[in-house]
Coordinates of N, CA and C in Angstrom, one line a residue:
M26 N -75.0 63.0 143.0 CA -76.2 64.3 143.4 C -76.5 64.6 144.1
R27 N -76.7 66.2 143.7 CA -76.5 67.2 145.2 C -77.4 68.2 145.9
I28 N -77.5 68.5 146.8 CA -79.1 68.7 147.0 C -78.5 70.4 147.0
I29 N -78.7 71.5 147.5 CA -78.6 72.8 148.5 C -79.6 73.3 149.1
F30 N -79.6 73.6 149.8 CA -80.0 74.1 151.6 C -80.1 75.5 151.3
H31 N -81.1 76.3 151.8 CA -80.7 77.5 151.8 C -81.6 78.2 153.0
H32 N -81.7 76.3 154.5 CA -81.6 77.2 155.7 C -80.8 76.6 155.9
H33 N -80.5 76.3 157.8 CA -80.0 75.3 159.2 C -79.0 75.2 158.4
P34 N -78.2 76.5 158.0 CA -76.8 75.6 158.0 C -75.4 75.2 159.7
W35 N -76.4 75.6 160.5 CA -76.0 75.3 161.8 C -76.1 73.1 161.7
V36 N -76.7 72.9 161.0 CA -76.5 71.5 160.7 C -75.3 70.5 160.8
Y37 N -74.7 71.4 159.2 CA -73.6 70.6 158.9 C -72.9 71.2 160.0
R38 N -72.1 72.1 160.1 CA -71.2 73.3 161.0 C -71.5 72.6 161.9
G39 N -72.5 72.4 162.9 CA -72.8 72.0 164.2 C -72.0 70.5 164.4
L40 N -72.2 69.5 163.3 CA -72.7 68.2 163.3 C -70.1 67.8 163.1
F41 N -70.6 68.2 162.4 CA -68.7 68.9 162.0 C -68.0 69.3 162.9
L42 N -67.7 70.7 163.1 CA -67.4 70.8 165.0 C -67.4 69.6 166.2
T43 N -68.7 69.0 166.2 CA -68.8 68.3 166.8 C -68.0 66.6 166.4
V44 N -67.3 66.2 165.4 CA -67.1 64.9 164.8 C -65.4 65.4 165.2
L45 N -65.3 66.8 164.9 CA -64.1 67.0 165.1 C -63.4 66.8 166.5
A46 N -64.4 67.7 167.0 CA -64.0 67.6 168.5 C -63.5 66.3 169.5
L47 N -64.8 65.8 169.5 CA -64.7 64.1 170.1 C -63.4 63.1 168.8
G48 N -62.9 63.2 167.8 CA -61.9 63.2 167.6 C -60.4 63.1 168.1
G49 N -61.1 64.7 168.3 CA -59.0 65.2 169.3 C -59.7 64.3 170.2
I50 N -60.6 64.0 171.2 CA -61.3 63.2 172.5 C -59.8 62.5 172.4
L51 N -60.7 61.4 170.8 CA -60.0 60.0 171.3 C -58.3 60.0 171.0
L52 N -58.1 60.7 170.0 CA -56.8 61.1 169.6 C -56.3 60.3 170.6
S53 N -55.7 61.4 171.6 CA -55.3 60.6 172.9 C -55.2 58.9 174.0
G54 N -57.0 58.2 172.9 CA -56.7 57.3 173.7 C -56.3 56.2 172.1
V55 N -55.7 56.9 171.3 CA -55.1 55.7 170.1 C -54.5 54.4 170.8
S56 N -53.6 54.4 170.9 CA -52.6 53.1 171.1 C -52.8 52.2 172.2
A57 N -54.6 53.2 173.0 CA -55.2 51.5 173.3 C -55.4 51.0 172.7
G58 N -56.6 51.6 171.4 CA -57.7 51.0 170.6 C -57.0 50.7 169.6
A59 N -55.6 51.2 169.1 CA -55.7 50.6 167.6 C -55.3 49.4 167.6
E60 N -55.7 48.2 168.3 CA -54.7 47.0 168.2 C -55.4 46.0 167.7
S61 N -57.0 47.1 168.1 CA -58.5 46.0 167.9 C -58.9 47.6 166.9
A62 N -59.1 47.5 166.0 CA -59.7 48.1 165.5 C -60.1 48.5 163.9
G63 N -59.5 46.9 163.4 CA -59.1 46.7 161.6 C -61.0 46.0 161.8
A64 N -61.0 45.6 162.6 CA -62.6 44.4 162.8 C -63.8 45.0 162.4
M65 N -63.8 46.9 162.4 CA -65.0 47.0 162.0 C -65.0 48.2 161.1
S66 N -63.5 48.0 160.5 CA -63.0 49.0 159.0 C -63.6 48.0 157.7
A67 N -63.8 47.2 158.1 CA -64.5 46.4 156.7 C -66.3 46.4 156.9
E68 N -66.3 45.6 158.0 CA -67.8 45.6 158.4 C -68.9 46.8 158.2
A69 N -68.1 48.0 158.2 CA -68.6 49.5 158.6 C -69.2 49.9 157.0
E70 N -68.0 50.1 155.8 CA -68.4 50.5 154.9 C -68.7 50.0 153.9
T71 N -69.4 50.5 152.6 CA -70.7 49.4 151.7 C -69.6 49.5 151.1
T72 N -70.4 48.7 149.9 CA -69.3 47.4 148.8 C -69.3 49.0 147.5
S73 N -67.8 48.5 147.9 CA -67.4 49.8 146.3 C -66.8 49.1 145.5
V74 N -66.5 50.5 144.6 CA -66.5 48.8 143.4 C -64.2 49.2 143.2
E75 N -63.8 50.0 144.3 CA -62.8 49.1 144.4 C -62.2 48.3 145.6
T76 N -63.8 47.3 146.1 CA -62.6 47.0 147.2 C -63.4 45.7 146.8
A77 N -62.3 44.7 148.0 CA -62.5 43.3 146.8 C -63.3 42.6 148.2
P78 N -64.2 41.9 147.2 CA -65.2 41.5 147.7 C -65.0 40.2 149.6
A79 N -65.7 40.2 150.1 CA -66.0 39.8 151.2 C -65.1 38.1 151.3
G80 N -64.8 38.0 152.0 CA -64.3 36.5 152.4 C -62.8 35.6 151.2
T81 N -62.5 36.6 150.8 CA -61.7 36.0 150.0 C -60.2 37.3 150.5
D82 N -59.0 36.3 150.9 CA -57.8 36.3 151.9 C -57.1 37.8 151.8
S83 N -57.7 38.8 150.9 CA -56.9 39.9 151.7 C -57.8 41.1 152.0
A84 N -59.5 40.5 151.5 CA -60.3 41.3 152.7 C -59.7 40.8 154.0
I85 N -59.8 39.2 154.4 CA -59.9 38.6 156.0 C -58.6 39.5 156.9
L86 N -57.4 39.4 155.5 CA -56.4 39.8 156.5 C -56.7 41.9 157.2
A87 N -56.9 42.8 155.9 CA -57.8 43.9 156.5 C -57.8 44.0 157.5
E88 N -58.6 42.5 158.3 CA -59.9 42.6 159.3 C -59.1 42.8 160.6
N89 N -57.2 42.8 160.1 CA -57.1 42.1 161.2 C -55.8 43.5 161.6
R90 N -56.3 44.9 161.3 CA -55.1 45.5 160.9 C -55.6 46.8 160.6
P91 N -54.7 47.2 161.2 CA -56.2 49.2 161.2 C -56.5 50.2 160.6
W92 N -55.3 49.2 159.2 CA -55.2 50.4 158.4 C -55.5 50.2 156.9
S93 N -56.0 51.2 155.9 CA -56.0 50.1 154.3 C -55.7 51.2 153.4
L94 N -54.3 51.4 151.9 CA -54.0 52.1 151.8 C -54.8 51.6 150.2
M95 N -54.7 52.3 149.1 CA -54.8 52.6 147.7 C -54.1 53.1 147.2
G96 N -53.2 53.2 146.2 CA -52.5 53.9 145.5 C -53.5 54.2 144.0
G97 N -52.9 54.6 143.1 CA -53.0 55.0 141.6 C -53.4 55.6 140.9
Y98 N -53.0 55.1 138.9 CA -52.5 55.9 138.5 C -54.2 55.8 136.8
A99 N -54.8 57.2 136.3 CA -55.6 57.0 135.6 C -55.3 58.1 134.3
V100 N -55.6 57.7 133.3 CA -54.5 58.1 132.0 C -55.6 59.8 132.0
E101 N -57.3 59.7 132.5 CA -57.9 60.4 131.8 C -57.9 61.3 133.3
E102 N -57.8 60.5 134.7 CA -58.2 61.0 136.2 C -56.8 61.6 136.8
G103 N -55.9 60.6 136.6 CA -54.6 61.5 137.5 C -54.5 60.4 137.9
A104 N -53.6 60.9 138.7 CA -53.4 60.8 140.4 C -54.5 60.2 141.4
L105 N -54.1 59.2 141.9 CA -55.8 58.5 143.3 C -55.5 57.4 143.8
F106 N -56.2 57.5 145.2 CA -55.2 57.2 146.3 C -56.8 57.6 147.1
D107 N -56.5 56.5 148.6 CA -57.6 56.1 149.5 C -57.0 55.2 150.4
G108 N -57.0 56.5 151.5 CA -56.4 55.8 153.4 C -57.4 55.6 153.5
T109 N -57.3 55.1 154.9 CA -57.7 54.6 156.1 C -57.3 54.6 157.3
Y110 N -57.8 54.6 158.9 CA -56.4 54.4 159.0 C -57.6 54.5 161.0
S111 N -57.6 53.6 160.9 CA -58.3 53.3 162.8 C -57.9 53.8 163.7
F112 N -59.1 54.6 164.6 CA -57.6 54.8 165.7 C -58.3 53.7 166.9
S113 N -59.5 53.8 166.4 CA -60.7 52.4 167.7 C -61.8 51.9 166.9
P114 N -62.6 50.7 166.7 CA -63.0 50.3 166.7 C -64.0 51.6 165.8
A115 N -64.6 52.9 166.5 CA -65.3 54.1 166.2 C -64.8 54.6 165.9
W116 N -63.7 54.9 165.8 CA -63.1 56.9 164.9 C -61.6 55.7 163.2
Q117 N -62.5 56.3 163.3 CA -61.3 56.0 161.6 C -60.9 58.0 160.9
L118 N -60.4 58.1 160.1 CA -59.7 58.7 159.5 C -59.8 58.8 157.9
N119 N -59.8 59.0 157.3 CA -60.0 58.9 155.2 C -59.5 60.2 154.8
L120 N -58.7 59.4 154.3 CA -57.6 61.4 152.6 C -57.9 60.8 151.5
S121 N -58.2 61.1 150.7 CA -59.2 60.5 149.0 C -58.8 61.3 148.4
R122 N -57.9 60.8 146.9 CA -58.3 61.8 146.3 C -59.1 60.7 144.6
R123 N -60.1 60.6 144.6 CA -60.6 59.9 143.6 C -61.8 61.0 142.6
E124 N -62.2 60.4 141.3 CA -63.2 61.4 141.1 C -61.9 63.2 140.5
E125 N -60.9 63.4 140.8 CA -60.8 64.7 141.0 C -60.9 65.5 141.7
R126 N -60.9 64.5 142.7 CA -61.3 65.3 143.8 C -60.5 64.5 145.2
L127 N -60.2 66.0 146.2 CA -59.4 65.5 147.6 C -60.4 65.8 148.3
Q128 N -61.2 65.0 148.9 CA -61.1 65.2 150.2 C -60.5 64.2 152.3
L129 N -61.6 65.0 153.0 CA -60.9 64.3 154.5 C -61.6 64.2 154.7
R130 N -62.1 62.8 155.7 CA -62.9 63.1 156.6 C -62.8 61.8 157.6
A131 N -63.1 62.3 158.6 CA -63.7 61.7 160.3 C -65.1 60.8 160.1
A132 N -64.7 60.0 160.4 CA -66.4 58.7 160.4 C -66.1 58.5 162.3
Y133 N -67.6 59.0 162.6 CA -67.8 57.9 164.2 C -69.0 56.4 163.1
L134 N -68.7 55.5 163.7 CA -69.2 54.6 163.3 C -70.3 54.0 165.4
P135 N -71.2 54.6 165.1 CA -71.8 53.8 166.2 C -72.2 52.8 166.1
V136 N -72.4 52.0 165.4 CA -72.7 50.5 165.3 C -72.2 49.9 163.9
P137 N -71.5 48.6 163.6 CA -70.8 48.5 162.6 C -71.6 48.9 161.2
N138 N -72.7 49.1 161.1 CA -73.1 49.0 159.6 C -73.5 50.2 159.3
L139 N -73.3 51.7 160.1 CA -73.8 52.6 159.9 C -72.9 53.6 160.2
S140 N -71.7 54.6 159.3 CA -70.5 55.4 159.7 C -70.8 57.2 159.0
L141 N -71.1 57.7 160.0 CA -71.7 58.6 160.4 C -70.1 60.1 160.4
Q142 N -69.7 60.5 158.7 CA -68.7 61.2 158.4 C -68.9 63.0 158.3
A143 N -67.9 63.9 158.5 CA -67.7 64.7 158.6 C -66.4 65.5 158.2
G144 N -66.5 66.4 157.2 CA -64.6 66.7 157.0 C -64.6 68.1 155.3
Y145 N -64.2 67.4 154.7 CA -64.3 68.8 153.6 C -63.3 68.6 152.8
D146 N -63.7 69.0 152.0 CA -63.4 68.5 150.3 C -62.8 70.1 150.0
F147 N -60.9 69.5 149.3 CA -59.7 70.8 149.8 C -60.3 71.7 148.4
T148 N -60.6 70.5 146.9 CA -61.3 71.4 145.3 C -61.8 71.7 144.8
T149 N -63.6 71.9 145.8 CA -63.9 72.0 145.5 C -64.6 73.5 147.1
E150 N -63.6 73.7 147.7 CA -63.0 74.5 148.7 C -65.3 74.1 149.6
Q151 N -65.5 72.9 149.8 CA -66.1 72.6 150.4 C -66.0 72.1 151.6
Y152 N -66.7 72.4 153.1 CA -67.1 71.7 153.6 C -68.4 70.2 153.4
L153 N -68.4 69.5 154.8 CA -69.2 68.1 154.2 C -69.8 67.3 155.6
A154 N -70.5 66.9 155.6 CA -71.4 66.2 156.6 C -72.0 64.8 155.7
G155 N -72.4 63.6 156.1 CA -72.8 62.7 155.4 C -73.3 61.9 156.7
L156 N -73.4 60.5 156.1 CA -72.9 58.9 156.6 C -73.1 57.6 155.3
K157 N -73.2 56.5 155.9 CA -73.2 55.1 154.6 C -74.1 55.0 155.6
Y158 N -74.5 53.2 155.3 CA -75.6 52.5 155.9 C -75.9 51.5 154.8
R159 N -75.6 50.3 155.7 CA -75.8 48.5 155.0 C -76.9 47.9 156.2
G160 N -78.1 47.9 155.9 CA -78.8 46.9 156.6 C -79.2 46.2 155.5
E161 N -79.2 44.6 156.5 CA -79.0 43.5 156.4 C -80.6 42.8 156.4
V162 N -81.4 42.7 155.1 CA -83.2 42.6 155.1 C -82.7 41.8 154.2
G163 N -82.4 40.3 154.6 CA -83.0 39.3 153.8 C -80.7 38.0 154.3
E164 N -81.1 37.0 154.2 CA -80.3 36.4 154.0 C -79.1 37.0 152.8
N165 N -79.6 37.1 151.5 CA -78.7 37.3 150.2 C -79.1 38.7 150.4
T166 N -79.7 39.9 150.8 CA -80.3 40.6 150.7 C -79.7 41.4 151.4
A167 N -78.9 42.7 150.5 CA -79.1 43.9 151.9 C -80.0 45.6 152.0
F168 N -80.3 46.5 152.4 CA -79.9 47.4 151.9 C -78.9 48.6 152.0
L169 N -78.2 49.4 151.1 CA -77.9 50.7 151.1 C -77.4 51.1 151.2
A170 N -77.4 52.7 151.8 CA -77.5 54.1 151.3 C -75.7 54.8 151.9
K171 N -76.0 55.7 150.5 CA -74.7 57.0 151.5 C -74.9 58.1 150.4
A172 N -75.6 59.1 151.9 CA -75.0 60.4 151.7 C -74.2 61.8 151.5
T173 N -74.0 62.5 151.9 CA -73.2 63.5 152.0 C -73.9 65.3 151.3
G174 N -73.5 65.7 152.4 CA -73.8 67.3 152.6 C -73.1 68.0 151.8
Y175 N -73.1 69.7 151.1 CA -72.1 70.2 150.7 C -72.5 71.6 151.6
R176 N -71.4 72.4 152.1 CA -70.9 73.5 152.1 C -69.9 74.2 151.9
Q177 N -70.5 75.8 150.4 CA -70.2 76.3 149.6 C -69.2 76.8 151.1
Q178 N -68.2 77.7 151.1 CA -67.7 78.2 151.6 C -67.6 79.6 151.3
D179 N -68.1 81.2 153.1 CA -69.1 82.0 152.5 C -70.0 82.3 151.8
V180 N -70.6 81.2 151.0 CA -71.9 80.9 150.4 C -73.1 80.1 151.6
D181 N -74.4 80.4 150.9 CA -75.3 79.7 151.3 C -75.8 79.2 151.0
E182 N -75.8 78.0 150.6 CA -76.1 77.2 149.4 C -75.8 75.8 149.7
Y183 N -76.5 74.6 149.3 CA -75.9 73.1 150.3 C -76.2 72.1 149.6
F184 N -75.8 71.4 148.5 CA -75.5 70.5 148.0 C -75.6 69.1 148.9
L185 N -76.6 68.5 148.0 CA -76.3 66.9 148.4 C -76.2 65.8 147.8
D186 N -75.4 64.6 148.4 CA -75.4 63.6 146.6 C -75.8 61.7 147.7
Y187 N -76.6 61.6 146.9 CA -77.6 60.0 147.5 C -77.0 59.5 146.6
Q188 N -77.3 58.2 147.6 CA -77.1 57.4 146.4 C -78.6 55.7 147.3
F189 N -79.1 54.7 146.5 CA -79.5 54.0 148.1 C -79.9 52.8 146.5
D190 N -79.6 51.2 147.5 CA -79.4 50.7 146.4 C -79.8 50.0 147.1
L191 N -81.0 48.4 146.2 CA -81.2 47.3 146.8 C -79.2 45.8 146.4
E192 N -79.7 45.5 147.2 CA -78.0 44.4 147.0 C -79.0 43.1 147.3
I193 N -78.4 42.6 146.1 CA -78.8 41.0 146.0 C -77.5 39.6 145.7
G194 N -77.5 39.0 146.1 CA -76.2 37.9 146.2 C -76.6 37.0 145.4
I195 N -75.9 36.8 143.9 CA -76.6 35.3 143.1 C -76.3 33.9 143.3
H196 N -75.0 34.3 143.2 CA -74.3 33.3 143.5 C -72.5 32.9 143.1
H197 N -71.8 32.6 144.1 CA -70.5 32.9 144.1 C -69.8 34.1 144.2
G198 N -70.3 34.9 144.7 CA -69.6 36.5 145.3 C -70.2 37.6 144.0
H199 N -71.7 36.7 143.2 CA -71.4 37.9 142.6 C -73.7 38.5 142.8
L200 N -72.8 39.8 141.7 CA -74.1 40.3 143.0 C -74.8 41.5 141.7
V201 N -76.0 41.7 142.6 CA -77.3 42.5 141.7 C -77.3 43.9 142.8
F202 N -77.6 45.3 141.8 CA -78.3 45.7 142.6 C -79.5 46.7 141.7
A203 N -79.9 46.7 142.3 CA -81.4 47.6 142.2 C -81.8 49.4 142.6
G204 N -80.7 50.1 141.6 CA -80.9 51.3 142.8 C -81.0 52.5 142.5
I205 N -80.6 53.5 143.0 CA -81.6 54.9 142.6 C -80.5 56.1 143.3
R206 N -79.6 57.7 142.1 CA -78.5 58.1 142.6 C -79.1 59.8 141.7
G207 N -78.9 60.0 142.9 CA -79.0 62.2 142.2 C -78.4 62.9 142.5
E208 N -78.6 63.9 141.8 CA -78.3 66.0 143.0 C -79.6 66.1 143.1
Y209 N -79.6 66.5 144.2 CA -81.3 67.5 144.1 C -80.9 68.6 145.2
I210 N -81.1 70.0 144.1 CA -81.2 70.7 144.8 C -82.8 71.2 144.3
P211 N -82.8 72.2 146.0 CA -84.1 72.4 146.4 C -84.8 74.2 145.1
E212 N -85.6 73.8 144.6 CA -85.7 74.7 143.6 C -85.2 74.6 142.0
K213 N -85.0 73.8 141.8 CA -84.5 73.1 140.8 C -84.4 72.4 140.5
P214 N -84.9 72.1 138.7 CA -86.3 70.3 138.6 C -85.2 69.4 139.3
H215 N -84.9 68.0 139.5 CA -84.6 67.1 140.7 C -85.7 66.1 139.2
D216 N -84.2 65.1 138.7 CA -83.9 64.3 138.2 C -82.4 63.2 138.2
P217 N -83.4 62.1 138.5 CA -82.4 61.1 140.2 C -82.1 60.2 138.6
E218 N -81.7 58.9 138.7 CA -81.4 58.5 137.4 C -81.4 56.7 138.5
I219 N -81.7 55.9 137.6 CA -82.7 54.7 138.1 C -81.6 54.1 137.5
Y220 N -81.4 53.2 138.2 CA -80.6 51.5 137.2 C -79.5 50.1 138.1
V221 N -80.2 49.2 136.9 CA -79.7 48.2 137.2 C -78.3 48.0 137.5
R222 N -77.2 47.6 138.3 CA -75.6 47.2 138.3 C -76.4 45.9 138.9
M223 N -74.3 45.4 137.7 CA -74.1 43.8 138.8 C -72.2 43.5 138.7
D224 N -72.3 42.9 140.2 CA -70.7 43.3 140.3 C -70.8 41.1 140.1
L225 N -69.9 40.9 139.5 CA -69.6 39.6 139.1 C -67.5 39.3 139.6
N226 N -67.5 38.0 139.7 CA -66.1 37.9 140.1 C -65.9 36.6 140.3
W227 N -64.7 36.3 139.2 CA -64.0 34.9 139.3 C -63.1 34.8 138.9
D228 N -62.3 34.3 140.7 CA -61.1 34.4 140.6 C -60.4 32.5 140.1
F229 N -58.8 33.1 138.9 CA -58.5 31.9 138.3 C -57.0 31.8 138.7
G230 N -56.6 30.8 138.0 CA -55.0 30.6 138.2 C -54.5 30.6 139.7
R231 N -53.4 31.2 139.8 CA -52.5 31.3 141.2 C -53.4 33.1 141.2
N232 N -54.6 33.3 142.0 CA -54.7 34.3 142.9 C -55.3 35.7 141.9
W233 N -55.4 35.3 141.0 CA -56.0 36.0 139.5 C -56.8 36.3 140.0
H234 N -57.0 37.4 139.5 CA -59.2 37.8 139.5 C -60.0 38.7 138.0
L235 N -60.5 38.0 138.2 CA -61.4 39.5 137.0 C -62.7 39.5 137.1
R236 N -62.9 41.4 137.7 CA -64.1 41.5 137.5 C -65.4 42.7 136.9
L237 N -66.5 41.9 136.6 CA -66.7 43.1 135.6 C -68.2 43.5 136.4
E238 N -68.2 45.1 136.0 CA -69.9 45.8 136.5 C -70.2 46.6 135.6
P239 N -71.3 46.1 135.1 CA -72.2 46.1 134.4 C -73.2 47.6 135.2
L240 N -72.7 48.3 134.4 CA -74.2 49.0 135.1 C -75.5 50.3 133.9
V241 N -76.4 49.4 133.9 CA -78.2 50.0 132.8 C -78.7 50.9 133.7
L242 N -78.9 51.9 133.1 CA -79.9 52.9 134.0 C -81.3 52.9 132.7
V243 N -82.1 53.1 133.1 CA -82.9 52.8 132.7 C -83.8 53.9 131.0
E244 N -83.0 54.7 131.1 CA -83.3 55.8 129.7 C -81.7 54.9 128.9
G245 N -80.8 54.2 129.2 CA -81.1 53.1 128.6 C -79.5 53.3 127.7
R246 N -78.9 54.3 128.4 CA -77.5 54.2 128.5 C -76.7 53.3 129.6
V247 N -74.6 52.6 128.0 CA -75.4 51.8 129.7 C -73.2 51.7 130.2
D248 N -72.9 51.9 131.8 CA -71.8 52.1 131.8 C -70.8 51.6 132.2
H249 N -69.6 50.6 132.6 CA -68.6 49.7 133.4 C -67.5 49.8 133.4
R250 N -67.4 48.8 134.1 CA -65.6 48.6 134.1 C -65.3 47.3 135.0
T251 N -64.5 47.1 134.0 CA -63.3 45.6 133.8 C -61.5 45.6 134.5
T252 N -62.4 44.6 135.8 CA -60.7 44.2 136.3 C -59.8 43.7 136.1
L253 N -59.2 43.1 136.5 CA -58.2 41.8 136.2 C -56.8 43.3 138.1
S254 N -57.1 41.5 138.6 CA -56.0 42.5 139.3 C -55.3 40.6 139.7
R255 N -54.1 40.4 140.3 CA -53.7 39.4 141.0 C -53.5 39.5 142.5
K256 N -53.6 38.3 143.7 CA -53.4 39.3 144.5 C -52.6 38.2 145.4
W257 N -51.8 38.4 146.5 CA -50.5 37.8 146.9 C -50.9 37.9 148.6
S258 N -50.5 36.4 149.3 CA -51.0 36.1 150.6 C -51.0 37.1 152.2
N259 N -50.2 38.5 151.8 CA -49.8 39.4 152.7 C -51.1 40.6 152.4
G260 N -52.1 40.0 151.3 CA -52.9 41.0 151.5 C -53.2 42.0 149.8
T261 N -51.1 42.0 149.2 CA -51.3 43.0 148.6 C -52.4 42.8 147.0
E262 N -52.7 43.6 146.4 CA -53.4 44.0 145.0 C -52.7 44.7 144.5
I263 N -52.5 43.9 143.2 CA -51.8 45.1 142.1 C -53.3 44.9 140.8
G264 N -53.9 45.8 139.7 CA -54.2 45.9 139.2 C -54.6 46.3 137.9
I265 N -55.3 46.2 136.7 CA -55.3 47.1 136.2 C -57.2 47.7 135.5
Y266 N -57.9 48.1 135.2 CA -58.9 48.7 134.9 C -59.8 49.6 134.0
C267 N -60.2 49.5 133.2 CA -60.9 50.3 131.9 C -62.4 49.9 132.3
K268 N -63.0 51.3 132.1 CA -64.2 52.3 132.2 C -65.0 52.9 132.0
N269 N -65.8 53.1 131.2 CA -66.9 54.4 131.2 C -67.8 54.6 131.6
E270 N -67.5 55.8 132.0 CA -68.8 56.7 133.1 C -68.6 57.7 132.7
D271 N -70.0 58.1 132.2 CA -71.1 59.2 131.7 C -70.2 59.8 130.8
L272 N -70.0 58.4 129.7 CA -69.7 58.6 127.8 C -67.8 58.9 128.2
R273 N -67.5 58.8 128.8 CA -65.7 59.8 129.2 C -65.6 58.0 129.5
W274 N -64.5 57.4 128.5 CA -63.8 56.4 128.8 C -62.1 56.8 129.3
D275 N -61.5 55.5 130.5 CA -60.6 55.9 131.5 C -60.5 54.8 131.7
G276 N -58.6 54.5 131.8 CA -58.2 52.8 132.6 C -56.4 53.6 133.4
G277 N -56.4 52.5 133.8 CA -55.9 52.8 135.0 C -54.9 51.1 135.6
I278 N -54.1 51.6 136.9 CA -53.3 50.7 137.4 C -53.9 51.0 138.5
F279 N -53.5 50.7 140.1 CA -53.8 50.2 141.3 C -53.0 49.4 142.0
V280 N -52.7 50.4 142.7 CA -51.6 48.4 144.3 C -52.7 49.4 145.7
K281 N -53.0 47.6 145.9 CA -53.7 47.6 147.4 C -52.8 47.7 148.2
L282 N -53.0 48.0 149.7 CA -52.1 46.9 150.9 C -52.7 46.9 152.2

């Protein structure tokens, strides 16, 4: 989802420059903070379609190291990767290529459940700034929010992608999400998508994992993703997946370290 703002360009420019400047200052103390960086990384990010459910051996191991790396190849999307390094509990740097977009992001985590981000999209040549938030609202319920604004180089237009979810844990790592997402562009019709998504997880055999993620939109369209993977005691995970999103089929293989 995207929003175009035609005013206040200093908001994104200022946030972007501030984060990069503070990040440069923090780099001088990387060696002192690197040993404790892993714990915050897992807590700060909201649940993603390619993140192992909390509590698994690989998720626990990920908390004990300052970096995470995923790479793979999809039939339609091509090469994809996502790498994050935590310089300290409060600062991260991420380089990723997902959905055919190459992005670099610096993230500041003032508290464990909030990530403020700024960076650059090399594919669309846009500056970006945004946030991710996760707030517990009950024993098995959480509110998730993420939004990213984009500014095209040399063009006074701003876009915002957003997504809000209510996450409900139902049983043994199974989750249900009720959410809304969209692209908001001022002075243009706004048509957000309202949906219900399930995240169903089963472990079987020797460290095998099956994950089903159906998504039903109120308009009637049904998307889904199915993943089969195997995890090792050192945290390595290798898997295959297939998905149907926006009436487009794709599938591939991935490795997570």
